[in-house]
PDB file of C-alpha atoms in Angstrom:
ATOM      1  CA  UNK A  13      -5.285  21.256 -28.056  1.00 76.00           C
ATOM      2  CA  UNK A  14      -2.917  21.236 -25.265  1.00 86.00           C
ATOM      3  CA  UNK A  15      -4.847  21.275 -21.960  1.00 82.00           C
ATOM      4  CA  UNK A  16      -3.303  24.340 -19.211  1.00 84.00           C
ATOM      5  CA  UNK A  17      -1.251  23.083 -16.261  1.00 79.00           C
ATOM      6  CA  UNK A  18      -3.614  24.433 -14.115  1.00 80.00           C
ATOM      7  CA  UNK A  19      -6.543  22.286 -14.999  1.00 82.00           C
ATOM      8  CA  UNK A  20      -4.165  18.979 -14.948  1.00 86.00           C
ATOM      9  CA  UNK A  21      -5.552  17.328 -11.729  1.00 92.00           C
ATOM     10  CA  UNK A  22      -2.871  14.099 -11.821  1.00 91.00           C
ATOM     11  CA  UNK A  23      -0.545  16.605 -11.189  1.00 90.00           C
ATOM     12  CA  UNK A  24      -2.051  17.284  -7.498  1.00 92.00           C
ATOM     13  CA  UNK A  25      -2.965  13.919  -7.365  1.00 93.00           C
ATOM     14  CA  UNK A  26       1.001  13.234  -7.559  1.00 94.00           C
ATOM     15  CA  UNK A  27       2.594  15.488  -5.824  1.00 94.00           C
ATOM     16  CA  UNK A  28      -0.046  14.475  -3.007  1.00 96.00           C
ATOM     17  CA  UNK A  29       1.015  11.272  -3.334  1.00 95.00           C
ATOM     18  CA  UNK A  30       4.671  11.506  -3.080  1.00 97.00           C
ATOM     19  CA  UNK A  31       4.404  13.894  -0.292  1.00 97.00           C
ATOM     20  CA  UNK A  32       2.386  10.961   1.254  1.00 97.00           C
ATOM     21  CA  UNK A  33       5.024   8.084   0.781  1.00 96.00           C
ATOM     22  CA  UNK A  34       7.663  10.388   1.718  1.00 97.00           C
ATOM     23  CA  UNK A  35       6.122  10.863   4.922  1.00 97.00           C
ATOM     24  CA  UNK A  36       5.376   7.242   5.697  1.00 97.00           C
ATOM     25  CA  UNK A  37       8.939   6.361   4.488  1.00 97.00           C
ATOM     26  CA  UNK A  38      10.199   8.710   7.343  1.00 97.00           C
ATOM     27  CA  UNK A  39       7.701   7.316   9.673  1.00 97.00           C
ATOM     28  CA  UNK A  40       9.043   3.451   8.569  1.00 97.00           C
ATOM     29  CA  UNK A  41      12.426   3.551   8.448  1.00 97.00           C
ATOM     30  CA  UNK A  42      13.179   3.651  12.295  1.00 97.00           C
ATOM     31  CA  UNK A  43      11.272   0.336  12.324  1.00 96.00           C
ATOM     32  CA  UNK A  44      13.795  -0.956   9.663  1.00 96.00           C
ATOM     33  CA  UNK A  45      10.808  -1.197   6.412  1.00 97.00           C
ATOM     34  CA  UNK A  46      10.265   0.381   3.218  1.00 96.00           C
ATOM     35  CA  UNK A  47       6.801   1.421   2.949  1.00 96.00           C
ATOM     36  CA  UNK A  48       6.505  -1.445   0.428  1.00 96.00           C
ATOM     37  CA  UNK A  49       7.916  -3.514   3.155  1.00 97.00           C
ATOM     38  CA  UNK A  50       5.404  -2.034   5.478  1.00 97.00           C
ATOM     39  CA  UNK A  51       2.583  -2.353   3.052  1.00 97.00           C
ATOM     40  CA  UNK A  52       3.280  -6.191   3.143  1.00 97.00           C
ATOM     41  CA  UNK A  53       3.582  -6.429   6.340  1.00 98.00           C
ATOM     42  CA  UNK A  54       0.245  -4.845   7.397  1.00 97.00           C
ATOM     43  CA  UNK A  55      -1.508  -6.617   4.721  1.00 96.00           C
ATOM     44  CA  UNK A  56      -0.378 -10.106   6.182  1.00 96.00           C
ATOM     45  CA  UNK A  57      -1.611  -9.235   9.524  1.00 96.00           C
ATOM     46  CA  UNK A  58      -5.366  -9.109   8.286  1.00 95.00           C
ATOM     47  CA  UNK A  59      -4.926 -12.224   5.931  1.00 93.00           C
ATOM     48  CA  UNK A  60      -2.422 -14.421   7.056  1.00 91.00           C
ATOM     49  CA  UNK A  61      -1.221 -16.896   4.968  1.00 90.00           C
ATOM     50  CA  UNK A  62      -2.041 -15.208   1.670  1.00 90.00           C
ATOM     51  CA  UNK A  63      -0.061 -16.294  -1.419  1.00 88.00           C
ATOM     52  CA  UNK A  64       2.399 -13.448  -3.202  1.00 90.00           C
ATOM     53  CA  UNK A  65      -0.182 -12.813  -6.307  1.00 91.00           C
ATOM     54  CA  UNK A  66      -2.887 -11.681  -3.973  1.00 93.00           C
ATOM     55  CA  UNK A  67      -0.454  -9.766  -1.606  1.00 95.00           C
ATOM     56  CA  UNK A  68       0.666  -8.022  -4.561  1.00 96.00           C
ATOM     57  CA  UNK A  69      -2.689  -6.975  -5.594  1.00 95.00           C
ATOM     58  CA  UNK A  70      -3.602  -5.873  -1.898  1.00 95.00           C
ATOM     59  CA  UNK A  71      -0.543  -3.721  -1.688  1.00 95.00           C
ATOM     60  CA  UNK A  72      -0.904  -2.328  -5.504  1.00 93.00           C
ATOM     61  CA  UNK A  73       2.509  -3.598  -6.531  1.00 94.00           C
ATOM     62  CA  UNK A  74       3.454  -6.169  -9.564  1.00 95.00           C
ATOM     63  CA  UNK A  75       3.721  -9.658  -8.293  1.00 93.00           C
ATOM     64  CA  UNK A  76       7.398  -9.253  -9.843  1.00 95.00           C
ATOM     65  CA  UNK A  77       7.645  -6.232  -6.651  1.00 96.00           C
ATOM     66  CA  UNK A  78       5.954  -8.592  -4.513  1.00 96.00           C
ATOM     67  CA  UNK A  79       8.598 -11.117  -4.829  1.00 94.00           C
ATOM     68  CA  UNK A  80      11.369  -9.013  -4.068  1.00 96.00           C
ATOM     69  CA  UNK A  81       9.504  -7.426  -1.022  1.00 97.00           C
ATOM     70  CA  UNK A  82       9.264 -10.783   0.634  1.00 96.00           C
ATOM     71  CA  UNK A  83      12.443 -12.510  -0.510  1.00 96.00           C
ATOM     72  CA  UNK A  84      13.869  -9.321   1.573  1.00 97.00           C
ATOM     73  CA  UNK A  85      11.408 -10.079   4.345  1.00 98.00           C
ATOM     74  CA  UNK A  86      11.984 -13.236   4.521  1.00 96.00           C
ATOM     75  CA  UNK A  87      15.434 -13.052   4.444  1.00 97.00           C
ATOM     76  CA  UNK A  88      15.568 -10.816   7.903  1.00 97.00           C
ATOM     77  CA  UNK A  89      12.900 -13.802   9.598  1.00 97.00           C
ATOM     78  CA  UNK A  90       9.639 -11.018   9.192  1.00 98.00           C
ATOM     79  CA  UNK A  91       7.562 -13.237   7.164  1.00 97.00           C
ATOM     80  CA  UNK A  92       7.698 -17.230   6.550  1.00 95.00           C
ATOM     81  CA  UNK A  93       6.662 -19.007   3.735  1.00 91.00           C
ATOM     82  CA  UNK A  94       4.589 -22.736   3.534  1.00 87.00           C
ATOM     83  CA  UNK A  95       3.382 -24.490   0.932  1.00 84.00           C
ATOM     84  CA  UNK A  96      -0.144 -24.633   0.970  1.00 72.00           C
ATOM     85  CA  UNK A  97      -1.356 -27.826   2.300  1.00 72.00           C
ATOM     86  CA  UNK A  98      -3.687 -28.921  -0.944  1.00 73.00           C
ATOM     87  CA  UNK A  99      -1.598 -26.486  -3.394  1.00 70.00           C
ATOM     88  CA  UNK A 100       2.015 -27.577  -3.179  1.00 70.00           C
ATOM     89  CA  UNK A 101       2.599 -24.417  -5.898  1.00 73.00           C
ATOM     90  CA  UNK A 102       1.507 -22.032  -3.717  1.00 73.00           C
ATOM     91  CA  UNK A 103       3.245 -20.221  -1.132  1.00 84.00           C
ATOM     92  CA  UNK A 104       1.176 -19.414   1.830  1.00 89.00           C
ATOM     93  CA  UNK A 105       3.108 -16.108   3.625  1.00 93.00           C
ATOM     94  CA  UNK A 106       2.671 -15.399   7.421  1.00 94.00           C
ATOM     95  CA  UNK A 107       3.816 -12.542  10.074  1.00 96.00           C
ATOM     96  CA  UNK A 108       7.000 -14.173  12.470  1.00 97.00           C
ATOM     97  CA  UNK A 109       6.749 -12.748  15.892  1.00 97.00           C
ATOM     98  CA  UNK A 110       9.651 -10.369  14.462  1.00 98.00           C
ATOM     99  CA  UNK A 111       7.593  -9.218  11.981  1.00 97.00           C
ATOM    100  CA  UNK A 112       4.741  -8.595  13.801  1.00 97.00           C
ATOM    101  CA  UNK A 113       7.089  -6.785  16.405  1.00 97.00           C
ATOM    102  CA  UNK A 114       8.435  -4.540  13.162  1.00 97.00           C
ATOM    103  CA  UNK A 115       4.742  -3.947  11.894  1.00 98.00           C
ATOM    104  CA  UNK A 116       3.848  -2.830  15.316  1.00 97.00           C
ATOM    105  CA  UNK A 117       6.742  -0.507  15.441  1.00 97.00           C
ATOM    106  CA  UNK A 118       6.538   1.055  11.798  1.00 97.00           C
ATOM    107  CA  UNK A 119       2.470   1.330  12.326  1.00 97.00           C
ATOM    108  CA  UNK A 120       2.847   3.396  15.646  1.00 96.00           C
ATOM    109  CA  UNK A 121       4.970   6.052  13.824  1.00 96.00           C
ATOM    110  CA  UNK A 122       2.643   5.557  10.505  1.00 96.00           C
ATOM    111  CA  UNK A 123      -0.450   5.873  12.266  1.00 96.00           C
ATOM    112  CA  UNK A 124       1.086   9.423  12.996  1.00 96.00           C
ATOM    113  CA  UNK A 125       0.169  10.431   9.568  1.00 96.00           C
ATOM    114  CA  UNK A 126      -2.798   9.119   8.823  1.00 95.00           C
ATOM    115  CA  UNK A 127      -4.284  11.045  12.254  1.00 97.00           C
ATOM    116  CA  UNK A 128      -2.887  14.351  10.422  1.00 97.00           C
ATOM    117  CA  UNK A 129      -4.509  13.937   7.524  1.00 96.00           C
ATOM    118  CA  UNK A 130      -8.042  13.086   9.044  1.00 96.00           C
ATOM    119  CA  UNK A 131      -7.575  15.640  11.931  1.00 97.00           C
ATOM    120  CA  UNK A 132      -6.754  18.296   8.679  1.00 97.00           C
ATOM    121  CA  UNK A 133     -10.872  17.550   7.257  1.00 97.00           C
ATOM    122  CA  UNK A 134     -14.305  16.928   9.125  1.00 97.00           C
ATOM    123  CA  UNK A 135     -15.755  14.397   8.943  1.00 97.00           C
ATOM    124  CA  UNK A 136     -17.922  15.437   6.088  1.00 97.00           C
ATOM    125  CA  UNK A 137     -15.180  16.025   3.823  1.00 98.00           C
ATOM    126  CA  UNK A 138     -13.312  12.612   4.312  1.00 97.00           C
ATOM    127  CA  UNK A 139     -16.158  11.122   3.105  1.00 97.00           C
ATOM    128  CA  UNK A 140     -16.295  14.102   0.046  1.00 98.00           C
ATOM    129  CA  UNK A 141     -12.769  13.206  -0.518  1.00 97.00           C
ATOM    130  CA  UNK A 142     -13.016   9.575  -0.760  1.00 96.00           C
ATOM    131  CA  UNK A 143     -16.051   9.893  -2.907  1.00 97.00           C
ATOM    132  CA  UNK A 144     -14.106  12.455  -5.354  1.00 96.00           C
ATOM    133  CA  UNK A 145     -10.927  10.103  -5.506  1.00 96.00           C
ATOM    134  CA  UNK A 146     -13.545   7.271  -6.350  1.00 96.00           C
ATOM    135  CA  UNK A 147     -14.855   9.240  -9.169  1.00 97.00           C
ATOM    136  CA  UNK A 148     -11.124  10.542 -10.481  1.00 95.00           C
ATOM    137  CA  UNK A 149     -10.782   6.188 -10.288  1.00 94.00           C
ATOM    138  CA  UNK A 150     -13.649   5.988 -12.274  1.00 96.00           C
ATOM    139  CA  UNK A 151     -12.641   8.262 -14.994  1.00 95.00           C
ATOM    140  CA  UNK A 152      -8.985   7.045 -15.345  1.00 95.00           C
ATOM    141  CA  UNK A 153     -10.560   3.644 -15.410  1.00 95.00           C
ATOM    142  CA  UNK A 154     -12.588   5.242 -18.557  1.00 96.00           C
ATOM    143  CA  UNK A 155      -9.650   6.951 -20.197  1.00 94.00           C
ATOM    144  CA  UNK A 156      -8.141   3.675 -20.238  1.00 94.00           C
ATOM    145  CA  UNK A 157     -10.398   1.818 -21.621  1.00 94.00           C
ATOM    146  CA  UNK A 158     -10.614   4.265 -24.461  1.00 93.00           C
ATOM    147  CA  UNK A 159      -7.091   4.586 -24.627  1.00 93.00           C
ATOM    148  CA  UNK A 160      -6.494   0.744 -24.962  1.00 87.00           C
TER     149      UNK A 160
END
């Protein structure tokens, strides 16, 4: 039995969603970043020198995504890469002073958004909301188990 649009909640979830990144793409851009760029960027700043797999797991993205994000970052001097000092393999990735500059920049403007959403609920119901989108994470993690 097909189930009505109207009860279809990943729909909302979406369109939330892109309505989001749209946003913090226009907030972004002027600093130069994709929001995946941005993503990256703000990530390093709280765990500098971080290798690619577990940047790509803090910003949600394949490490395949991950790798293009920084080869791009890299390339315009926002990030540098060092091999570890014990695990020649690994890639430890780190803010430049550009970068940090860019993150600064893109994260003023970002920030923007953020504020409007919390400003738009009480206190009460960001803590509602992040306990119903831990739940919906909870039953997608479900469906997929079934699913699999």
């Amino acid at each position: 039995m097909r189930m009505p649009a109207e009860e279809r909640l990943g729909l909302d979830i979406k369109r939330v969603e892109q309505e989001l990144m749209a946003a913090k793409q226009l907030a972004v851009r002027p600093a130069g970043l994709t929001v995946p760029q941005y993503a990256a960027l703000f990530a390093l700043s709280g765990s500098p020198g971080i290798s690619a797999a577990a940047l790509a797991r803090a910003c949600l993205v394949t490490p395949q995504a991950m790798t293009v994000v920084l080869r791009n970052l890299e390339e315009r001097g926002l990030v540098e890469r060092t091999p570890h000092p014990w695990h020649r393999n690994v890639l430890e990735t780190r803010l430049t002073d550009a970068g940090r500059t860019a993150l600064d920049a893109a994260d003023q403007r970002a920030v923007t958004v953020e504020r409007e959403i919390a400003e738009a609920l009480t206190p009460g119901e960001r803590e509602t909301l992040r306990t119903l989108l831990s739940r919906c994470e909870e039953a997608i993690g479900r469906a997929s188990s079934r699913l699999s």
